[in-house]
Coordinates of C-alpha atoms and ligand atoms in Angstrom, one line a residue:
M1 CA 296.5 153.0 1.4
T2 CA 294.5 149.8 2.4
N3 CA 291.4 149.1 4.0
M4 CA 289.8 145.9 5.4
S5 CA 286.5 146.0 3.3
K6 CA 286.2 143.4 0.6
Y7 CA 283.7 142.6 -2.2
I8 CA 282.1 139.3 -2.2
I9 CA 280.7 138.1 -5.5
Q10 CA 278.5 135.3 -6.4
G11 CA 279.3 134.9 -10.2
G12 CA 277.4 133.7 -13.1
K13 CA 274.0 135.7 -12.5
P14 CA 272.3 137.1 -15.7
L15 CA 272.8 140.9 -16.0
K16 CA 270.4 143.1 -17.6
G17 CA 269.3 146.8 -17.8
T18 CA 270.7 150.2 -17.9
I19 CA 274.1 151.3 -16.3
S20 CA 275.2 154.8 -16.0
V21 CA 278.7 156.3 -16.6
S22 CA 280.0 158.9 -14.0
G23 CA 282.3 161.9 -14.7
A24 CA 285.9 161.2 -15.7
K25 CA 288.4 160.8 -12.9
N26 CA 291.3 161.8 -15.0
M27 CA 289.7 164.9 -16.2
A28 CA 288.0 166.1 -12.7
T29 CA 291.3 165.8 -10.6
K30 CA 293.2 168.1 -13.4
V31 CA 290.5 170.8 -13.7
M32 CA 290.0 171.1 -10.1
V33 CA 293.6 171.9 -9.5
A34 CA 293.5 174.4 -12.5
C35 CA 291.4 176.4 -10.0
L36 CA 294.5 177.4 -8.4
L37 CA 295.5 179.6 -11.4
S38 CA 292.9 182.2 -10.6
D39 CA 291.6 183.8 -7.4
Q40 CA 288.0 183.5 -8.5
V41 CA 285.4 180.9 -7.6
M42 CA 285.0 177.6 -9.9
T43 CA 282.0 175.3 -10.1
V44 CA 282.9 171.7 -11.2
K45 CA 279.8 169.6 -12.2
N46 CA 279.6 165.9 -12.7
V47 CA 282.5 165.1 -10.3
P48 CA 282.7 161.5 -9.7
E49 CA 282.5 160.8 -5.8
I50 CA 285.5 158.6 -5.7
E51 CA 288.5 158.3 -3.4
D52 CA 291.0 160.3 -5.7
I53 CA 288.6 163.2 -5.6
N54 CA 288.3 163.1 -1.6
R55 CA 292.2 163.0 -1.5
L56 CA 292.3 166.0 -3.9
L57 CA 289.8 168.1 -1.8
E58 CA 291.8 167.3 1.3
V59 CA 295.0 168.8 -0.5
L60 CA 293.2 171.5 -1.9
T61 CA 291.5 172.5 1.6
D62 CA 294.8 172.1 3.3
L63 CA 296.1 174.7 0.7
G64 CA 293.5 177.1 1.8
V65 CA 291.0 176.6 -0.8
K66 CA 287.6 176.7 0.5
T67 CA 285.9 173.6 -1.0
S68 CA 281.9 173.1 -0.7
K69 CA 279.6 170.6 -2.1
L70 CA 276.6 171.7 -3.7
G71 CA 275.0 168.4 -4.2
N72 CA 274.7 165.9 -7.0
N73 CA 278.4 165.6 -8.0
T74 CA 278.8 169.6 -7.9
Y75 CA 281.6 171.3 -6.3
Q76 CA 282.5 174.9 -5.7
L77 CA 286.1 175.8 -5.1
D78 CA 287.3 179.2 -3.8
P79 CA 291.0 179.4 -4.1
K80 CA 291.1 183.2 -2.8
N81 CA 293.2 182.3 0.3
F82 CA 295.5 179.7 -1.4
D83 CA 298.8 179.3 0.4
P84 CA 301.6 177.3 -1.2
R85 CA 303.2 176.7 2.0
N86 CA 300.5 174.2 3.4
L87 CA 301.3 171.5 0.8
N88 CA 300.1 168.0 2.5
M89 CA 303.5 166.0 1.4
E90 CA 301.7 162.7 2.7
L91 CA 298.5 163.2 0.7
V92 CA 300.3 164.5 -2.4
S93 CA 302.4 161.4 -2.6
K94 CA 299.3 159.2 -2.9
F95 CA 297.8 160.1 -6.2
R96 CA 299.4 160.8 -9.5
A97 CA 297.3 163.9 -10.7
S98 CA 298.9 165.8 -7.6
I99 CA 301.8 166.6 -9.9
L100 CA 299.6 169.3 -11.6
L101 CA 300.0 171.3 -8.5
L102 CA 303.6 172.2 -9.3
G103 CA 302.5 174.7 -12.2
P104 CA 300.3 176.8 -10.0
L105 CA 302.7 176.7 -6.9
L106 CA 305.6 177.8 -8.8
A107 CA 303.5 180.4 -10.4
Q108 CA 303.1 181.8 -6.9
Y109 CA 306.1 180.7 -4.9
K110 CA 309.6 180.6 -5.6
E111 CA 310.7 177.4 -4.0
I112 CA 308.4 174.2 -3.6
K113 CA 309.4 171.0 -2.1
F114 CA 307.4 167.9 -3.5
P115 CA 307.5 164.0 -3.1
H116 CA 307.6 161.7 -5.6
P117 CA 303.9 161.6 -6.9
G118 CA 302.0 158.2 -6.3
G119 CA 299.3 156.5 -8.2
C120 CA 298.8 152.9 -9.3
T121 CA 302.0 150.5 -9.2
I122 CA 301.9 149.8 -13.1
G123 CA 305.5 150.5 -13.7
K124 CA 308.3 152.9 -12.7
R125 CA 306.1 155.8 -13.6
P126 CA 309.2 158.3 -13.5
I127 CA 308.9 162.1 -13.8
D128 CA 311.8 163.0 -15.9
M129 CA 310.0 164.5 -18.5
F130 CA 308.3 166.8 -16.2
I131 CA 311.6 167.8 -14.5
E132 CA 313.3 168.4 -18.0
G133 CA 310.2 170.6 -19.0
F134 CA 310.4 172.7 -15.9
K135 CA 314.1 173.2 -16.2
K136 CA 313.6 174.5 -19.8
M137 CA 311.0 177.1 -18.1
G138 CA 313.9 178.2 -15.9
V139 CA 313.3 176.3 -12.8
S140 CA 316.2 174.6 -11.0
V141 CA 315.5 171.0 -9.7
S142 CA 317.5 169.1 -6.9
M143 CA 316.7 166.0 -5.3
D144 CA 317.4 164.5 -1.9
E145 CA 316.0 160.7 -0.7
K146 CA 312.8 162.3 0.0
Y147 CA 311.9 165.3 -1.8
Y148 CA 312.4 167.2 -4.9
T149 CA 312.8 170.8 -4.6
F150 CA 311.9 173.2 -7.2
R151 CA 313.3 176.9 -7.4
S152 CA 312.4 179.3 -9.9
Q153 CA 312.3 183.3 -10.3
G154 CA 309.1 183.2 -12.4
L155 CA 308.3 180.8 -15.0
Q156 CA 309.6 181.5 -18.7
G157 CA 307.9 180.3 -22.0
A158 CA 310.1 177.6 -23.5
D159 CA 310.2 175.1 -26.6
I160 CA 309.6 171.6 -25.0
V161 CA 309.6 168.5 -26.8
F162 CA 308.4 165.3 -25.2
P163 CA 310.6 162.3 -26.2
Q164 CA 307.4 160.0 -25.4
I165 CA 303.7 161.0 -25.2
T166 CA 302.7 161.8 -21.6
V167 CA 299.3 162.5 -20.3
T168 CA 300.1 164.3 -17.1
G169 CA 303.2 165.6 -18.1
T170 CA 301.4 167.6 -21.1
E171 CA 298.8 168.7 -18.5
T172 CA 301.3 169.6 -15.9
L173 CA 303.4 171.6 -18.4
L174 CA 300.4 173.3 -19.8
L175 CA 299.0 174.4 -16.4
A176 CA 302.7 175.9 -15.9
A177 CA 302.7 177.6 -19.4
V178 CA 299.3 179.4 -19.3
K179 CA 300.7 182.2 -16.9
A180 CA 304.4 181.8 -17.7
K181 CA 306.2 184.8 -19.3
G182 CA 305.9 184.6 -23.1
K183 CA 305.4 181.6 -25.5
T184 CA 305.7 178.1 -24.8
K185 CA 305.5 175.3 -27.4
L186 CA 305.0 171.7 -26.5
Y187 CA 305.7 169.2 -29.0
N188 CA 304.3 165.7 -29.3
V189 CA 301.8 166.3 -26.6
A190 CA 298.9 163.8 -25.3
Q191 CA 295.8 164.1 -27.0
E192 CA 293.4 162.4 -24.6
P193 CA 290.0 163.7 -24.3
E194 CA 290.7 164.8 -20.6
V195 CA 293.7 166.7 -22.1
I196 CA 291.6 168.5 -24.7
A197 CA 288.7 169.3 -22.3
L198 CA 291.3 170.9 -19.7
A199 CA 292.8 173.0 -22.3
E200 CA 289.5 174.1 -23.7
Y201 CA 288.3 175.2 -19.9
L202 CA 291.6 177.2 -19.5
N203 CA 291.0 179.1 -23.0
K204 CA 287.3 179.8 -21.8
Q205 CA 289.1 181.4 -18.8
G206 CA 291.3 183.4 -20.5
A207 CA 294.1 181.4 -21.7
K208 CA 295.9 181.4 -24.9
I209 CA 296.4 178.0 -26.0
K210 CA 296.4 177.1 -29.9
G211 CA 296.7 173.6 -31.5
I212 CA 294.2 171.9 -29.1
G213 CA 293.7 168.4 -30.3
T214 CA 296.9 168.1 -32.3
S215 CA 300.3 167.1 -31.2
I216 CA 301.8 170.6 -30.9
L217 CA 300.5 173.1 -28.4
E218 CA 301.3 176.9 -28.6
I219 CA 300.8 178.9 -25.5
D220 CA 301.0 182.7 -25.2
G221 CA 301.4 183.3 -21.3
V222 CA 298.7 185.5 -19.9
V223 CA 298.9 187.8 -16.6
S224 CA 295.8 186.6 -15.0
L225 CA 292.9 183.7 -15.7
T226 CA 289.3 183.8 -14.3
N227 CA 287.4 180.8 -13.1
G228 CA 284.0 179.5 -14.2
E229 CA 281.8 176.6 -14.4
V230 CA 282.9 173.5 -15.9
D231 CA 281.3 170.0 -16.8
V232 CA 283.4 166.9 -16.3
I233 CA 283.4 164.7 -19.5
P234 CA 282.1 161.1 -19.1
D235 CA 284.6 158.6 -18.0
R236 CA 285.5 156.9 -21.0
I237 CA 287.5 154.1 -19.1
E238 CA 284.5 153.5 -16.9
A239 CA 282.2 153.0 -19.8
G240 CA 284.8 150.7 -21.5
S241 CA 285.2 148.6 -18.4
F242 CA 281.1 148.3 -18.3
L243 CA 281.3 147.3 -22.2
A244 CA 283.9 144.7 -21.3
L245 CA 281.5 143.4 -18.6
A246 CA 278.3 143.5 -20.7
C247 CA 280.2 141.5 -23.4
A248 CA 282.2 138.9 -21.3
S249 CA 278.6 138.1 -19.5
N250 CA 276.9 138.2 -23.0
S251 CA 274.3 140.5 -21.3
N252 CA 271.8 142.9 -22.9
L253 CA 273.3 145.9 -21.1
K254 CA 273.0 149.8 -22.0
I255 CA 275.6 151.9 -21.0
T256 CA 274.4 155.4 -20.8
N257 CA 275.9 158.9 -20.2
C258 CA 278.8 158.2 -22.2
D259 CA 280.7 159.5 -25.3
P260 CA 281.2 156.6 -27.9
E261 CA 283.3 159.0 -30.0
H262 CA 285.8 158.6 -27.3
L263 CA 285.7 154.7 -27.7
R264 CA 285.9 154.3 -31.5
V265 CA 288.8 151.9 -31.4
P266 CA 287.6 149.5 -28.8
I267 CA 284.1 149.6 -30.3
T268 CA 285.6 148.7 -33.7
L269 CA 287.7 145.9 -31.9
L270 CA 284.2 144.3 -30.3
E271 CA 282.6 144.7 -33.8
Q272 CA 285.3 142.6 -35.4
M273 CA 285.0 140.1 -32.3
G274 CA 281.3 139.6 -33.3
V275 CA 279.5 141.6 -30.7
K276 CA 276.2 143.2 -31.8
M277 CA 275.6 146.7 -30.4
K278 CA 273.6 149.7 -31.0
V279 CA 275.7 152.8 -30.6
N280 CA 273.9 156.1 -30.1
S281 CA 275.5 159.5 -29.5
N282 CA 275.6 159.1 -25.8
S283 CA 274.8 155.5 -25.2
I284 CA 276.0 152.0 -26.3
E285 CA 273.8 149.0 -25.9
V286 CA 275.3 145.4 -26.3
L287 CA 272.7 143.4 -27.9
S288 CA 274.7 140.0 -27.9
A289 CA 278.2 138.6 -27.4
E290 CA 277.2 135.0 -28.6
N291 CA 280.3 133.1 -30.0
I292 CA 282.9 135.9 -29.9
Q293 CA 286.1 135.6 -31.7
A294 CA 289.5 136.1 -30.3
S295 CA 291.5 139.3 -31.1
N296 CA 294.8 140.7 -30.8
L297 CA 295.0 143.8 -28.7
K298 CA 297.6 146.6 -28.7
T299 CA 297.6 149.5 -26.4
H300 CA 298.5 153.1 -27.7
E301 CA 298.1 156.6 -26.8
Y302 CA 294.7 158.1 -27.7
P303 CA 293.0 157.7 -30.1
G304 CA 294.5 154.1 -29.9
F305 CA 293.1 151.4 -27.4
P306 CA 293.6 152.7 -24.0
T307 CA 295.8 150.9 -21.5
D308 CA 293.3 151.6 -18.8
I309 CA 291.0 148.9 -20.4
Q310 CA 293.2 146.4 -21.5
A311 CA 292.7 144.5 -18.2
P312 CA 288.8 144.4 -18.5
F313 CA 289.2 143.6 -22.2
T314 CA 291.6 140.6 -21.3
V315 CA 288.9 139.0 -19.0
L316 CA 286.6 139.5 -22.0
L317 CA 289.0 137.6 -24.3
T318 CA 289.1 134.5 -22.0
Q319 CA 285.4 134.1 -23.3
A320 CA 286.4 134.3 -26.8
H321 CA 287.0 131.6 -29.3
G322 CA 291.0 131.2 -30.4
Q323 CA 294.1 132.8 -29.5
S324 CA 294.6 136.5 -28.6
L325 CA 297.8 138.2 -28.2
I326 CA 297.6 141.1 -25.9
H327 CA 300.5 143.7 -26.2
E328 CA 300.7 146.3 -23.3
T329 CA 302.7 149.3 -24.7
I330 CA 302.4 152.0 -22.3
F331 CA 303.3 150.6 -18.9
E332 CA 305.9 147.8 -18.3
G333 CA 304.0 146.5 -15.1
R334 CA 300.4 146.1 -16.5
L335 CA 300.1 142.5 -17.3
F336 CA 301.1 140.8 -13.9
Y337 CA 297.4 140.6 -12.8
T338 CA 296.9 137.8 -15.7
D339 CA 298.3 135.4 -13.0
F340 CA 294.9 135.9 -11.1
L341 CA 293.0 135.0 -14.4
N342 CA 295.0 131.8 -14.5
R343 CA 294.2 130.8 -11.0
M344 CA 290.4 131.3 -12.0
G345 CA 291.1 129.0 -14.7
A346 CA 292.1 131.1 -17.7
N347 CA 294.8 129.9 -20.3
I348 CA 297.6 132.9 -20.4
I349 CA 301.1 132.3 -21.2
M350 CA 303.4 135.5 -20.5
C351 CA 305.7 136.0 -23.5
D352 CA 307.5 138.9 -21.8
P353 CA 306.4 141.4 -19.3
Q354 CA 304.4 143.4 -21.9
R355 CA 302.9 140.5 -23.9
V356 CA 300.7 137.7 -23.3
L357 CA 299.3 135.1 -25.1
L358 CA 295.7 134.0 -24.5
T359 CA 293.5 131.0 -25.7
G360 CA 290.0 131.0 -25.0
P361 CA 287.2 130.5 -24.3
T362 CA 287.7 129.0 -20.7
K363 CA 285.4 128.7 -17.8
L364 CA 286.2 130.9 -14.9
K365 CA 286.1 129.7 -11.2
G366 CA 285.4 132.0 -8.2
K367 CA 288.7 132.5 -6.1
K368 CA 290.1 134.7 -3.3
L369 CA 291.8 137.6 -4.7
E370 CA 293.6 141.1 -3.8
S371 CA 293.3 144.3 -6.1
P372 CA 296.9 145.2 -7.2
D373 CA 295.7 148.4 -8.7
L374 CA 292.7 150.3 -9.9
R375 CA 292.1 148.7 -13.6
A376 CA 293.2 145.3 -12.7
G377 CA 290.8 145.6 -9.7
I378 CA 287.8 146.3 -12.1
A379 CA 289.0 143.2 -14.1
M380 CA 288.8 141.1 -11.1
V381 CA 285.4 142.3 -10.4
I382 CA 284.4 141.5 -14.1
A383 CA 286.1 138.0 -13.8
G384 CA 284.2 137.4 -10.5
L385 CA 280.9 138.2 -12.1
I386 CA 281.2 135.8 -14.8
A387 CA 282.8 133.1 -13.0
D388 CA 281.1 130.1 -11.2
G389 CA 280.9 130.3 -7.5
T390 CA 282.2 133.0 -5.0
T391 CA 285.0 135.3 -5.6
E392 CA 286.2 137.6 -2.7
I393 CA 288.2 140.5 -3.5
E394 CA 290.5 142.4 -1.1
N395 CA 292.3 145.7 -1.1
I396 CA 289.2 147.4 -2.8
Y397 CA 290.3 150.8 -1.8
Q398 CA 292.3 150.7 -5.1
I399 CA 289.1 150.1 -6.9
E400 CA 287.1 152.8 -5.3
R401 CA 289.8 155.2 -5.9
G402 CA 288.2 155.2 -9.4
Y403 CA 284.9 153.8 -9.9
E404 CA 281.9 155.7 -8.2
N405 CA 279.1 153.9 -6.6
L406 CA 280.1 150.5 -8.0
I407 CA 278.2 148.1 -5.8
D408 CA 274.9 150.0 -6.6
K409 CA 275.4 150.4 -10.1
L410 CA 276.2 146.7 -10.4
K411 CA 273.5 145.5 -8.0
A412 CA 270.7 147.5 -10.2
I413 CA 271.6 145.4 -13.4
G414 CA 271.3 141.9 -11.5
A415 CA 274.8 141.4 -10.0
Q416 CA 275.2 139.8 -6.8
I417 CA 277.9 141.6 -5.2
I418 CA 278.3 143.0 -1.5
K419 CA 280.8 145.1 0.2
R420 CA 281.8 143.6 3.8
N421 CA 283.9 145.3 6.3
D422 CA 285.8 142.6 8.2
Ligands
LIG501 N1 306.9 158.3 -18.6 C1 308.2 158.7 -18.5 N2 308.7 159.9 -18.0 C2 307.7 160.7 -17.6 C3 306.5 160.6 -17.5 C4 306.0 159.3 -18.1 O1 309.0 157.7 -18.8 O2 308.5 161.7 -16.9 C5 306.3 157.3 -19.2 C6 305.6 156.3 -18.2 O3 306.4 155.6 -17.3 C7 304.7 155.5 -19.2 C8 304.4 156.2 -20.3 O4 305.5 157.4 -20.1 O5 305.3 154.4 -19.7 C9 303.1 157.1 -20.3 O6 302.8 157.6 -19.1 P1 301.9 159.0 -18.9 O7 302.8 160.1 -18.4 O8 301.1 159.3 -20.2 O9 301.1 158.4 -17.8 P2 300.2 159.3 -16.6 O10 300.1 160.5 -17.0 O11 301.2 158.8 -15.4 C10 297.7 158.9 -17.1 C11 296.6 158.3 -16.3 C12 296.7 156.8 -16.4 C13 296.7 156.4 -17.8 C14 297.9 157.0 -18.5 C15 298.1 156.6 -19.9 C16 296.1 160.2 -14.7 C17 296.0 160.6 -13.4 N3 296.6 158.9 -15.1 O12 298.8 158.5 -16.3 O13 295.5 156.4 -15.8 O14 296.8 154.9 -17.6 O15 297.7 158.4 -18.4 O16 296.9 157.0 -20.5 O17 295.6 160.9 -15.7 C18 294.3 155.0 -14.1 O18 293.3 155.8 -14.4 O19 294.0 154.0 -13.7 C19 295.5 155.4 -15.0 C20 296.6 154.6 -14.3

């Protein structure tokens, strides 16, 4: 989905002050789907006002869920009239988290047609591990050019081993397992804070999940769950993006409403680069990022360095002294945006699709750009804010999918950025 709006940035302005972090996209979308496991009302607080949430609310409304906004990032979801037959295929194919619907849908209906889920174009993003997991749970899966068809006579507990760690795969099979018949064991699961928060919510509502926060989850299926109130955790990826902005622009910026515990590896990397910070229990203040040194960066599943802030940190490394090797290990197509940094004046050589060698520091110059995906998009915004001259960024739908109120937040710290509808 594209729109004609663009961001226009006058770079090089000093930034200062406080910037607040919103609720985590990758928890909010998942926990809101979990409302379908009960017929009671769910209240979700700290929901970011972003495009992915708007799309999900549309999908849930089509499915018969009564959604109401109670103001201030709080939503109430009433799934009493949930009808799996009204799945909006077009919308579902637009964002990755929609695949979580499969568990609740299969718990209530014997046959579900489902399109390949969308999301950012950062690699092939197959769903083979989801399909294998569902097969183990007694679901038969067939596929034509457009749709998968899932058929089940009731989900059965199973032993499922993920050959590779998958965030949405873990969450999807967790939602399927909580009401399946018998015991499910999920091996080699993702341990991202958003996965843990989802599992904790489910347990609060009557699910029986053991091993939360470890690599093995053991789930005893229950017949019914309740719904209740849930607070979305702070978005560690938004916080990490602002951290990269503060350091790249060498600004005294305080990032508030965040959980630094979720960013221990990126914070340590910044300390090694020579950034001076004050880390409190729910804020991080960048004091100075003078004369920062290059560093290698290798993405890894949590608690390793998050792939979702690899692009913002690469922009930061263009301002560091020396050579940095950036190794993207999670997605095979998540370094192609470095081409736009080179067009702005960076010195980056692609060794192979998953590794680049960057030599810094280099002054960046404003350019006309088009956002290819969410995280490369925010990297463009950061690059534009530290560059000389004007940067124009098109296809900003991709950025607004995941960053709440970005323009206002940036203006409040002194950035010169406007959104123009052409
Ligand atoms: N994979 C497979 N087969 C599968 C599933 C995954 O080969 O069936 C591969 C993927 O292609 C990838 C690796 O496994 O190479 C890990 O992918 P994962 O499934 O963990 O990613 P995801 O669940 O699709 C979530 C986030 C991403 C984030 C990744 C990694 C959501 C909605 N998305 O994606 O967030 O980058 O985990 O942490 O939670 C973003 O917010 O910008 C974003 C892309």
